[in-house]
Short mmCIF file of C-alpha atoms in Angstrom, two decimals:
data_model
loop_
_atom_site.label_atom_id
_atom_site.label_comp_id
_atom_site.label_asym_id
_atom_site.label_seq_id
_atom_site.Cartn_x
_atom_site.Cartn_y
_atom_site.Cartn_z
CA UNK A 1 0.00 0.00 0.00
CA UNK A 2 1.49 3.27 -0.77
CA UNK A 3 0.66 6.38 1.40
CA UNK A 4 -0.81 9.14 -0.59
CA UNK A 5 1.04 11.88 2.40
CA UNK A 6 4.74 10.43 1.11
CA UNK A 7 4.30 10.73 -2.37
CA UNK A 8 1.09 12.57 -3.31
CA UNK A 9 1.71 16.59 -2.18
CA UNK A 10 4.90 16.65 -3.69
CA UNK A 11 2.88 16.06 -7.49
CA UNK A 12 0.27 19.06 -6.42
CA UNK A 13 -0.07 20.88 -9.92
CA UNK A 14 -0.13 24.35 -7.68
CA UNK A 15 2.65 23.41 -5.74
CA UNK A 16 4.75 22.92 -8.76
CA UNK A 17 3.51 25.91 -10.90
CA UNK A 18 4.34 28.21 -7.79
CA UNK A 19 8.01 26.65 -7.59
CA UNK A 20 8.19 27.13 -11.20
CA UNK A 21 7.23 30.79 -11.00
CA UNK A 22 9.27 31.89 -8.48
CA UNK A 23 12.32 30.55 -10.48
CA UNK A 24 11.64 33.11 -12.72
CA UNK A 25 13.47 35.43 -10.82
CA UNK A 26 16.40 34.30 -11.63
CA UNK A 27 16.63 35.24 -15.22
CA UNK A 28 19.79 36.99 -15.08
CA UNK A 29 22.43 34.44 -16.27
CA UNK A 30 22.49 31.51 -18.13
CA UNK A 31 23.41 28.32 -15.11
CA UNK A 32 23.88 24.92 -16.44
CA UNK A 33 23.57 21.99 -13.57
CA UNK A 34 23.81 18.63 -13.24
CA UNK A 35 21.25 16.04 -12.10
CA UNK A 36 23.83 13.37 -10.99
CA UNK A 37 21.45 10.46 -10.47
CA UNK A 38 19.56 8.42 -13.06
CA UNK A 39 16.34 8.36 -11.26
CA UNK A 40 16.70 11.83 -11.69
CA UNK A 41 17.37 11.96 -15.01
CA UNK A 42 14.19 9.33 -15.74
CA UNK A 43 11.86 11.76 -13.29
CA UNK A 44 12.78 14.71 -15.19
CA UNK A 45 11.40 13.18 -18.75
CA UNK A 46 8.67 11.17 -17.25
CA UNK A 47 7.06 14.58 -15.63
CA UNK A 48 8.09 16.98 -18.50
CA UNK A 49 10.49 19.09 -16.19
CA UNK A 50 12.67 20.61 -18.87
CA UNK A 51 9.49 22.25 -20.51
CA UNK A 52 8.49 24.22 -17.78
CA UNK A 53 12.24 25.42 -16.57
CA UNK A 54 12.60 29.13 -17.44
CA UNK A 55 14.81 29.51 -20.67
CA UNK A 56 18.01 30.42 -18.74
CA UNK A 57 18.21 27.32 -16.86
CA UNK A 58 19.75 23.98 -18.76
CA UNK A 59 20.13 20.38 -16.90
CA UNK A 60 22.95 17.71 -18.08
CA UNK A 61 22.91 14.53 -16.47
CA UNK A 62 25.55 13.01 -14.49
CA UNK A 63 27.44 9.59 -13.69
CA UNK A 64 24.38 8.30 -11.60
CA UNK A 65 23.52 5.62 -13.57
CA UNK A 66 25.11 2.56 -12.12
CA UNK A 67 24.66 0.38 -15.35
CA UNK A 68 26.48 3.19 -17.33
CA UNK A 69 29.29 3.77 -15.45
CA UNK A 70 30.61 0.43 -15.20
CA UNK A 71 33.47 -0.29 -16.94
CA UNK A 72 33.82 -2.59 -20.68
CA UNK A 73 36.67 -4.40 -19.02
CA UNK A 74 33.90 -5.20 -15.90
CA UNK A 75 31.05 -5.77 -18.36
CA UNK A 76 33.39 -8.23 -20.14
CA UNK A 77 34.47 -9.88 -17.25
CA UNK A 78 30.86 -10.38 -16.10
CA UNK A 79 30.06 -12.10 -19.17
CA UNK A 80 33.59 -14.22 -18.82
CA UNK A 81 31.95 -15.30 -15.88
CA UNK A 82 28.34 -16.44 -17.12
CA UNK A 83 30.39 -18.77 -19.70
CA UNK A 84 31.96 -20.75 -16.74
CA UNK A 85 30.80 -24.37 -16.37
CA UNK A 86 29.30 -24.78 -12.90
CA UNK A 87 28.65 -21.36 -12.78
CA UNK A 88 25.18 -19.22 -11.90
CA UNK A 89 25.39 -15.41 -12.51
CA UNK A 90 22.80 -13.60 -10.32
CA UNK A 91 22.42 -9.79 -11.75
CA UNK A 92 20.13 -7.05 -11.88
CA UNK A 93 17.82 -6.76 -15.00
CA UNK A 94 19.42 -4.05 -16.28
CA UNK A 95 22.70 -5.44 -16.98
CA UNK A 96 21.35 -8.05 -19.19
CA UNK A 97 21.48 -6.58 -22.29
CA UNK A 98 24.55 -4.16 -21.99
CA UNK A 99 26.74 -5.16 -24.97
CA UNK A 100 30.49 -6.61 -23.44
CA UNK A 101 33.10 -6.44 -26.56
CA UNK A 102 31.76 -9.79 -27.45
CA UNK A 103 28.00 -10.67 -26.79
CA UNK A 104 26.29 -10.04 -23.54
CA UNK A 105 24.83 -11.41 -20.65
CA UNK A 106 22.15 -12.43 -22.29
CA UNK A 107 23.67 -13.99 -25.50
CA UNK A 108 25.26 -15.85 -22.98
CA UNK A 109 22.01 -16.88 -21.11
CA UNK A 110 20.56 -17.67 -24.79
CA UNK A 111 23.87 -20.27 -25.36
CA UNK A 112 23.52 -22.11 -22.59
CA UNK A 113 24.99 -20.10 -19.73
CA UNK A 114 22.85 -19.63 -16.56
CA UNK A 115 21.66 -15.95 -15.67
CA UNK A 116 19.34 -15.63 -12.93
CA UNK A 117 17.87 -11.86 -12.74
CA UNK A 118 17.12 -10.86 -9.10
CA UNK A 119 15.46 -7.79 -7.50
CA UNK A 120 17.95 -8.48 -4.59
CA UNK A 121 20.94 -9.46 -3.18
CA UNK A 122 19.00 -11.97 -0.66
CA UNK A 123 17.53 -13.43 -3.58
CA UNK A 124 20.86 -14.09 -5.19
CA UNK A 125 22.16 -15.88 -1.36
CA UNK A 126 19.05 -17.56 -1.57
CA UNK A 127 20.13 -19.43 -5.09
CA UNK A 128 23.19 -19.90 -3.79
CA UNK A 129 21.24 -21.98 -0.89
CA UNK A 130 18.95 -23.98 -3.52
CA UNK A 131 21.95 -24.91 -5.98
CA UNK A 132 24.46 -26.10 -3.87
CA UNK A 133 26.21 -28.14 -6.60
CA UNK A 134 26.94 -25.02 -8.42
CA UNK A 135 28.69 -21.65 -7.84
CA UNK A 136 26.74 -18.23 -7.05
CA UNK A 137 27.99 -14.97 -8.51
CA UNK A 138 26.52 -11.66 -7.96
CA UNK A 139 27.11 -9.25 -9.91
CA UNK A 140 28.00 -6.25 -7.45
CA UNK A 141 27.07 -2.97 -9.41
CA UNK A 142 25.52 -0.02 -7.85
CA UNK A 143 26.72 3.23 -5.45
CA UNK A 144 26.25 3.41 -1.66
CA UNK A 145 22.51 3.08 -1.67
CA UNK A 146 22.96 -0.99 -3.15
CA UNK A 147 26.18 -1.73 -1.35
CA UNK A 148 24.84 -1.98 2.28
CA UNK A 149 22.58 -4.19 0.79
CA UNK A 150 24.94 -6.35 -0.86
CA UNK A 151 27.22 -5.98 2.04
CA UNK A 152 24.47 -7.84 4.15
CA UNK A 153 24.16 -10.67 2.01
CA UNK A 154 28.22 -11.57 2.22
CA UNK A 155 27.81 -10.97 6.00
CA UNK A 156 25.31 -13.33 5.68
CA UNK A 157 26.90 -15.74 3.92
CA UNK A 158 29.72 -15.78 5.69
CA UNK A 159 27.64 -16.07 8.99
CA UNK A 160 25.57 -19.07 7.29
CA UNK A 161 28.48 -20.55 5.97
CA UNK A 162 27.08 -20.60 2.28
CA UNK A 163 30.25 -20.91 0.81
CA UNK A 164 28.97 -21.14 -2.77
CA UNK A 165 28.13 -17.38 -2.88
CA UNK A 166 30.14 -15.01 -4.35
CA UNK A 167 29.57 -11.35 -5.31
CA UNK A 168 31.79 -9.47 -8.42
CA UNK A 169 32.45 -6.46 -6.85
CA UNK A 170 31.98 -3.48 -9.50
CA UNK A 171 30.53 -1.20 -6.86
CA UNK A 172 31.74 2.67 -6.81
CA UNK A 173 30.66 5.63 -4.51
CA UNK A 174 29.81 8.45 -5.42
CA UNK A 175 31.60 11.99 -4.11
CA UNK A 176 34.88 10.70 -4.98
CA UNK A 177 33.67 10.96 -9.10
CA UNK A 178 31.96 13.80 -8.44
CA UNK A 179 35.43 15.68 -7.26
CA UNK A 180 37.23 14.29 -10.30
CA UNK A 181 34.55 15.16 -12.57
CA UNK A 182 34.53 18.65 -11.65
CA UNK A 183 38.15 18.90 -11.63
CA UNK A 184 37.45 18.71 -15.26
CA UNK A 185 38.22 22.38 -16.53
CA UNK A 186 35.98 21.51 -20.07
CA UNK A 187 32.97 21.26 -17.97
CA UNK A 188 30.75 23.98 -16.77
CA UNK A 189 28.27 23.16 -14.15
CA UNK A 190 27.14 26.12 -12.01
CA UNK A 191 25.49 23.77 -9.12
CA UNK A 192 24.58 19.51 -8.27
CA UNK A 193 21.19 18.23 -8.06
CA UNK A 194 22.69 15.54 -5.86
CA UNK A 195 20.73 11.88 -5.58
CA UNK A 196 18.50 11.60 -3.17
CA UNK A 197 19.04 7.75 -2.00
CA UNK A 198 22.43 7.53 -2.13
CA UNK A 199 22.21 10.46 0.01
CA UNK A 200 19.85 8.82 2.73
CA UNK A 201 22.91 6.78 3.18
CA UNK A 202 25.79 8.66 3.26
CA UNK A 203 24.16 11.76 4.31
CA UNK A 204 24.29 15.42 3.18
CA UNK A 205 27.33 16.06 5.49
CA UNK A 206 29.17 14.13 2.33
CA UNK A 207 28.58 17.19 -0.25
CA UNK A 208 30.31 19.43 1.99
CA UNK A 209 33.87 19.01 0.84
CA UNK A 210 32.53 19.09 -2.49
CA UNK A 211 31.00 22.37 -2.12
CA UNK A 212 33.69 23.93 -0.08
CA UNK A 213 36.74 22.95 -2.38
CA UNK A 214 34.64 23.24 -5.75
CA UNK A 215 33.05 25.91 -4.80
CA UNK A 216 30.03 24.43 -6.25
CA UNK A 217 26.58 24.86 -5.14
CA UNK A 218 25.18 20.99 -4.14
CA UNK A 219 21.35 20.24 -3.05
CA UNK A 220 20.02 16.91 -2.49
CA UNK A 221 16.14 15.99 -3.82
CA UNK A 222 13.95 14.14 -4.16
CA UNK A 223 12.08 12.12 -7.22
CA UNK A 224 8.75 14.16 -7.18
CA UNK A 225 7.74 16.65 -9.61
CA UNK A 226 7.68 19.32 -6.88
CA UNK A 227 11.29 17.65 -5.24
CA UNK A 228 12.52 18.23 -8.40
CA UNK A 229 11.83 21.84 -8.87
CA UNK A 230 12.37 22.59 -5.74
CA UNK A 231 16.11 21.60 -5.62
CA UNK A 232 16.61 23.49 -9.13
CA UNK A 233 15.20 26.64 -7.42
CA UNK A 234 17.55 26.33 -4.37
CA UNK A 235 20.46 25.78 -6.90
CA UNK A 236 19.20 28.74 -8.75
CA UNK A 237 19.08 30.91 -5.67
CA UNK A 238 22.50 29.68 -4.55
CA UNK A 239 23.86 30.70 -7.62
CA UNK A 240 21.89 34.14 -7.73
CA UNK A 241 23.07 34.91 -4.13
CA UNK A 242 26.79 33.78 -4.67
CA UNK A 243 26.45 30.88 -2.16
CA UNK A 244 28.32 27.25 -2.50
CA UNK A 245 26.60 25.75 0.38
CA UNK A 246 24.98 21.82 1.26
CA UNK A 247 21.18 22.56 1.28
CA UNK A 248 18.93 19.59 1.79
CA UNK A 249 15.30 19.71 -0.02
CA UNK A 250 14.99 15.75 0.94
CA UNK A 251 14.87 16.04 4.72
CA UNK A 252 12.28 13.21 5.07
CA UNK A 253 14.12 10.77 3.77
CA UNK A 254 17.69 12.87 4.13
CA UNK A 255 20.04 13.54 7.16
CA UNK A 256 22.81 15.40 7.83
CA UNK A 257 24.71 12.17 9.11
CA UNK A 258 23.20 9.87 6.91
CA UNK A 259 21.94 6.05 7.34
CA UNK A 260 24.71 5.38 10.18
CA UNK A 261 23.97 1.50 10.89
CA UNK A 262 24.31 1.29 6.49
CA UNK A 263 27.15 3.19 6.72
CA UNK A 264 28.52 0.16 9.34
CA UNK A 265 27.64 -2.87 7.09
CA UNK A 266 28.97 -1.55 4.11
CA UNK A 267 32.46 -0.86 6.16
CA UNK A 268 32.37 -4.01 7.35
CA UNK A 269 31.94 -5.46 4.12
CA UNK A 270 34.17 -3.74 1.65
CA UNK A 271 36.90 -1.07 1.14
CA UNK A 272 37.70 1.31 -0.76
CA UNK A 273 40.12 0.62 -4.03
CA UNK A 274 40.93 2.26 -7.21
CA UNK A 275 38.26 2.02 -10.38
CA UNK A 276 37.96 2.29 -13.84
CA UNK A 277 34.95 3.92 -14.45
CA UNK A 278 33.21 4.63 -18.26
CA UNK A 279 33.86 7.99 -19.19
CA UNK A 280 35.97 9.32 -16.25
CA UNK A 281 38.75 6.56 -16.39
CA UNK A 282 40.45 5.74 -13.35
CA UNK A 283 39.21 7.39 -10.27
CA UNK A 284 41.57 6.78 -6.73
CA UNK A 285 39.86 5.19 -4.37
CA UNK A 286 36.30 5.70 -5.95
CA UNK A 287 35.50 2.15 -5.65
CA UNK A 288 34.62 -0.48 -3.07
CA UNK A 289 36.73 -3.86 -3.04
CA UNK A 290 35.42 -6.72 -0.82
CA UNK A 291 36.90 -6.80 2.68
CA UNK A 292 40.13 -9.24 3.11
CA UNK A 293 38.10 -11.00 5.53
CA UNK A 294 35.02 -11.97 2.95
CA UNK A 295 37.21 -12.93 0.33
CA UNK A 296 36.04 -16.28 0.52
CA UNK A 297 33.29 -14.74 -1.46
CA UNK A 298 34.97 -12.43 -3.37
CA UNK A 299 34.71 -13.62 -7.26
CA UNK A 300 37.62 -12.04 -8.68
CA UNK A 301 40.05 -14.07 -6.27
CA UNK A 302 38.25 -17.18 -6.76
CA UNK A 303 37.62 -17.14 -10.50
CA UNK A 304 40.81 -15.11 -10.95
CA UNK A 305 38.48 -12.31 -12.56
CA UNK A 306 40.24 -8.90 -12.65
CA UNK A 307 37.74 -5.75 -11.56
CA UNK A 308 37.93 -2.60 -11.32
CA UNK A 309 41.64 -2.06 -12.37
CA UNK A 310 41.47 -2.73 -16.36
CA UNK A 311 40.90 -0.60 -19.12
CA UNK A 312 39.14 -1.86 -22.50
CA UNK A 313 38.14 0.72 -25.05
CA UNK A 314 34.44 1.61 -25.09
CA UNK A 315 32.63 0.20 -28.37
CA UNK A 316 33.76 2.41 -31.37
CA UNK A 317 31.87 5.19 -31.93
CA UNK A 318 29.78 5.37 -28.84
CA UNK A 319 29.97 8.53 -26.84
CA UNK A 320 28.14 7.05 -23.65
CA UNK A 321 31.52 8.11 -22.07
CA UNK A 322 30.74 11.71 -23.09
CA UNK A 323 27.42 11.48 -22.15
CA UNK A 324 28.27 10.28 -18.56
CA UNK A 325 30.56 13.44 -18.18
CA UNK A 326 27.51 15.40 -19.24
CA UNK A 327 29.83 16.85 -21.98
CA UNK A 328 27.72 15.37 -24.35
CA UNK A 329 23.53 15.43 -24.62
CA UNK A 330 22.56 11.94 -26.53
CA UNK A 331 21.31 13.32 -29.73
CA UNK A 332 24.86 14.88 -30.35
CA UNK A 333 25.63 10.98 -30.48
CA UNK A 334 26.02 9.95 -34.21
CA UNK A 335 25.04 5.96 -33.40
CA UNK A 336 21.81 7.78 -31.56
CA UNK A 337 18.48 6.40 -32.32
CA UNK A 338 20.26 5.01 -35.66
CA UNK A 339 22.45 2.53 -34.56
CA UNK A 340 21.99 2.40 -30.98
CA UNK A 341 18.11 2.09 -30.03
CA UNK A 342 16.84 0.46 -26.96
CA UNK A 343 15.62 -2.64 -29.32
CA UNK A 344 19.84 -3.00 -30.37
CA UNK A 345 21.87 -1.03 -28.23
CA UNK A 346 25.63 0.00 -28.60
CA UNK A 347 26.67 1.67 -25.25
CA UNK A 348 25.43 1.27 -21.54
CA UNK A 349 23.30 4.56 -21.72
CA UNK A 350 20.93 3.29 -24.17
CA UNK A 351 20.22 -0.10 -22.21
CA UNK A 352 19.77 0.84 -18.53
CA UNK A 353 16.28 2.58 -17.56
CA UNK A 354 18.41 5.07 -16.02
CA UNK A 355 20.12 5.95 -18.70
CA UNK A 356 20.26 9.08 -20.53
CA UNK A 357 20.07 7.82 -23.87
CA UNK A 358 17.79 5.44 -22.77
CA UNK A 359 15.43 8.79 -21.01
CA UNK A 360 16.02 11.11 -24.52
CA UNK A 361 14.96 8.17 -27.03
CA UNK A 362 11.98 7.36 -24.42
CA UNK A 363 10.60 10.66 -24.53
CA UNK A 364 12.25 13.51 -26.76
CA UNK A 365 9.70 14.28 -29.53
CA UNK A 366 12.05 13.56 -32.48
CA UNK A 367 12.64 9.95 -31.37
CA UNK A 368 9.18 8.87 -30.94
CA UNK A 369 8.16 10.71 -34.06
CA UNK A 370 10.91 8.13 -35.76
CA UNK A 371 9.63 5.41 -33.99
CA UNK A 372 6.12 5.91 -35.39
CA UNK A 373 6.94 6.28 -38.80
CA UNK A 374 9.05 3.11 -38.41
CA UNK A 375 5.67 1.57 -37.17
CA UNK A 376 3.50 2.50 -39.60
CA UNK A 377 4.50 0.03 -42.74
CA UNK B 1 17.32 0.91 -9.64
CA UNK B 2 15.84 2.57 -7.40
CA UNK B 3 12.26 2.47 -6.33
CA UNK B 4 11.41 5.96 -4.91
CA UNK B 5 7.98 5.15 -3.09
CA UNK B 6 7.51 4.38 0.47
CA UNK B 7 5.47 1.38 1.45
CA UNK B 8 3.90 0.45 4.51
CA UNK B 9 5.02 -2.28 6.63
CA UNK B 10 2.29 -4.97 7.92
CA UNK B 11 3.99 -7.26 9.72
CA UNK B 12 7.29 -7.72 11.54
CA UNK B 13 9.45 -11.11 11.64
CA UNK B 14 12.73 -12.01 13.10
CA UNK B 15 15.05 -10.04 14.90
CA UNK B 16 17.57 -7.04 14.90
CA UNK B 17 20.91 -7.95 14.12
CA UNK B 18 20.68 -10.99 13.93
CA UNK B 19 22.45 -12.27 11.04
CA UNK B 20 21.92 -16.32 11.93
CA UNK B 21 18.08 -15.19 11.53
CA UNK B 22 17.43 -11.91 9.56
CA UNK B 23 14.50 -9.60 10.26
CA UNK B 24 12.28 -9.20 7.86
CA UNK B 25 9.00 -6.98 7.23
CA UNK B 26 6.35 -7.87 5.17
CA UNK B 27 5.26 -4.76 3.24
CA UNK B 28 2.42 -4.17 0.76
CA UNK B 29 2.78 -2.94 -2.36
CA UNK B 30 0.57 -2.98 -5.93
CA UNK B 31 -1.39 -5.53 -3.88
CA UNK B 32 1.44 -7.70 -3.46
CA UNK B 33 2.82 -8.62 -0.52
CA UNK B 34 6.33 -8.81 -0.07
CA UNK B 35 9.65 -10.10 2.47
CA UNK B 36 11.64 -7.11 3.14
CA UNK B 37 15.01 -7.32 5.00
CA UNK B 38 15.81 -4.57 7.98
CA UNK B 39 19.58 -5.25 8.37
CA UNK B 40 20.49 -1.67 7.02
CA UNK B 41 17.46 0.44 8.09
CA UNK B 42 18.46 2.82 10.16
CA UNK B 43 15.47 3.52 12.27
CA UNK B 44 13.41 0.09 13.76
CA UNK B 45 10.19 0.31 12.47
CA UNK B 46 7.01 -1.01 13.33
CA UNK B 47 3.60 -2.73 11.47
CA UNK B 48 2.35 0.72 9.70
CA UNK B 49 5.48 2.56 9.45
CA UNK B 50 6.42 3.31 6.26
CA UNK B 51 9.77 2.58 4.15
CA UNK B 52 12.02 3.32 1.47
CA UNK B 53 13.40 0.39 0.14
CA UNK B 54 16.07 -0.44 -2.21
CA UNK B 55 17.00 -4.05 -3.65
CA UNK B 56 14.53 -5.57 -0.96
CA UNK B 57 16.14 -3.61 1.56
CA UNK B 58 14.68 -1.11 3.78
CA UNK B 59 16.98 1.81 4.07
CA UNK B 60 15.07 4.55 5.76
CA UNK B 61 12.34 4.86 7.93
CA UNK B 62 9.77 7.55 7.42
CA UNK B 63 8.22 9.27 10.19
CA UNK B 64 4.63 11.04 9.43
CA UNK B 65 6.69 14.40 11.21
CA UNK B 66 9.23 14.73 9.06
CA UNK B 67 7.25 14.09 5.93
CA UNK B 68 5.24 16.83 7.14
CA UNK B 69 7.54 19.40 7.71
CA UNK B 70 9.35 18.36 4.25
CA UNK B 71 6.04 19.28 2.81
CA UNK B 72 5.42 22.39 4.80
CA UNK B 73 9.13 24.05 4.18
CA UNK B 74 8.20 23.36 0.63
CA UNK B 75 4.67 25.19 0.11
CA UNK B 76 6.11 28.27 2.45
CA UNK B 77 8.78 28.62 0.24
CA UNK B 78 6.99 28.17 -2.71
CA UNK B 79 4.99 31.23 -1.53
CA UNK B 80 8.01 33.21 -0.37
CA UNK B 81 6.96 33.09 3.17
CA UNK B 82 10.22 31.43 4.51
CA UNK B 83 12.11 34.38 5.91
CA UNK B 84 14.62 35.29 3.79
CA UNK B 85 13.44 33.76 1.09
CA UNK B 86 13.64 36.76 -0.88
#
């Protein structure tokens, strides 16, 4: 049952027209931000944001898609893995159909290879528990709000004894790419829409570096029409005002500390390493290794899987590394709804749900216009 | 990935950190009732709480306060009552 006072007021049409209006006063200057998470980016299509932002204001979308950012080399790996005998790859859906250098997950489902798709982490342990004549590999992607959650199925495991769970550990966090990405010089972004569920974890107190050293405005929302707004006004103001402050327009579901007994689990569970990630290359300390103390479940010792550390070039021609950086908006893609569709994809973006490509062919007039006339014989 | 929604928890089962035996709720949602695990939520709820949960994992707990003062900062600023606001 959902509860109409969680989600409901923040769609009020008044609400949102009276957010929208008083953005208007901030005409002055062109300001460009980023909405770094890929729920985000879907929300914005889904409830026609973009058409009523004033003309001044411009969004880009960030590396908050966890699909996207993963690396070729980790894609390819993942797929290595699926083609072991013995073995069961556990993964979310979205991964399915991102293209590896050679096939994909599910080419390699379609020869033969077994892919189970789970909602969660517990289901994957829980397939481990049912096929104990085979090995269990999750397939760890996802920022800090999926890694406690992952992090509690290896304690689990560990505690249980299921020793025929593993998890491929792809996982990154968050402010760490958001520092190198705005060390970039090329890109011009006047303020962060941060994520909102990554933030219930780590908390808003994590921007704050990131504000103070970038000098970049950062404001945590939520995935409302009204959120939405809301946090692009507060941006706007900051900006207007000359502030680079933390502001937090997610406070019920958002701290200042964050989701402390997460925050535990995941430590517990992992640490942090070096990663490759799509688009931004190799990051220090950006991404989350399983703990010396799990690695009985770590895949990439027991399968002698590299992660993380390996660069492959992305498929040729595909700018999903562009688009990650926000340097790039998908249509300026030449594969874009010609080669790469959602039907045949090329890059990442174009296969997750919370990808931009994926968001812009979805919903951008031009694309559905094409897809039409392709329907009609 | 993420499902932004908060659903409300019927029924409780197992116990906190307890890894040997992990607590579940049972929540509702689209009519379906489902198992979700409370080893990362960072409040304890109780049957009618509600939660956000990601990957079958509660990760917040949402208290009717907060979701009203979330609301309330919202429309006052929206009407440039907040002081300072302007």
């Amino acid at each position: 049952m959902i509860d109409e006072r969680y989600s409901a007021p923040y769609k009020d049409k008044k609400l949102v027209q009276a957010i929208a209006s008083r953005l208007n006063m901030f005409q002055e200057r062109p300001m460009r931000f980023m909405e770094v998470c890929g729920t985000h980016t879907m929300s914005i299509f889904r409830h026609g944001i973009r058409s009523i932002l004033p003309s001044n204001v411009e969004l880009v979308s960030g590396p908050g898609c966890p699909v996207c950012v993963t690396s070729q080399a980790d894609i390819d790996a993942m797929i290595g893995l699926a083609g072991q005998p013995g073995v069961i790859v556990a993964t979310f859906g979205d991964l399915l159909r991102v293209p590896g250098t050679k096939g994909s997950l599910a080419s390699a489902k379609a020869r033969g290879a077994r892919v189970e798709i789970v909602y969660s982490p517990a289901d994957a342990l829980k397939i481990a528990c049912a096929n104990p004549d085979h090995d269990v590999v999750f397939l760890g992607i996802g920022f800090e709000t999926t890694v406690p959650a992952v992090a509690a199925a290896l304690l689990e495991a560990r505690s249980r004894s299921i020793r025929n769970f593993f998890v491929f550990s792809s996982h990154k966090t968050m402010p760490r790419a958001l520092h190198a990405l705005l060390a970039d010089p090329e890109l011009r972004i006047d303020g962060l829409l941060c994520p909102g569920h990554v933030s219930t974890i780590i908390g808003a107190k994590a921007y704050e570096p990131l504000a103070e050293t970038k000098n970049v405005p950062c404001v945590i929302a939520g995935f409302e029409p009204a959120d939405i707004l809301q946090g692009i006004y507060m941006l706007a103001k900051q900006v207007y005002e000359g502030r680079h402050g933390v502001e937090n327009c997610y406070s019920r579901a958002v701290t200042w500390h964050g989701n402390e007994r997460a925050i535990k689990v995941m430590e517990r569970a992992f640490e942090p390493c070096d990663a490759v990630w799509r688009g931004l290359g190799k990051i220090d300390s950006s991404g989350l290794a399983i703990s010396p103390t799990l690695s009985m479940h770590d895949a990439s010792k027991h399968f002698g899987m590299w992660s993380q550390t390996t660069v492959t070039p992305d498929p040729r021609g595909c700018l999903c590394g562009e688009v990650i950086k926000g340097k790039k908006r998908p249509p300026e893609c030449p594969l874009f709804s010609r080669a790469c569709t959602p039907t045949s994809p090329v890059g990442p973006c174009m296969v997750s749900s919370e990808g931009s490509c994926a968001a812009y062919f979805r919903y951008s007039t031009p694309c559905r216009q094409e897809i039409a006339e392709q329907q009609i014989p | 990935m993420c499902l932004a929604i908060p659903v409300k928890i019927v029924e409780m089962r197992g116990k906190q950190d307890d890894f040997l035996n992990p607590p579940v709720a049972v929540v509702e949602a689209e009519g379906a009732q489902r198992e979700i695990r409370l080893d990362i939520v960072d409040r304890w709820p109780s049957p009618g709480d509600y939660v956000i949960v990601h990957a079958g994992f509660a990760i917040r707990t949402l208290s009717p306060e907060e979701a009203e003062a979330n609301i309330e900062l919202m429309r006052q600023m929206a009407q440039g009552q907040r002081q300072g606001d302007d």
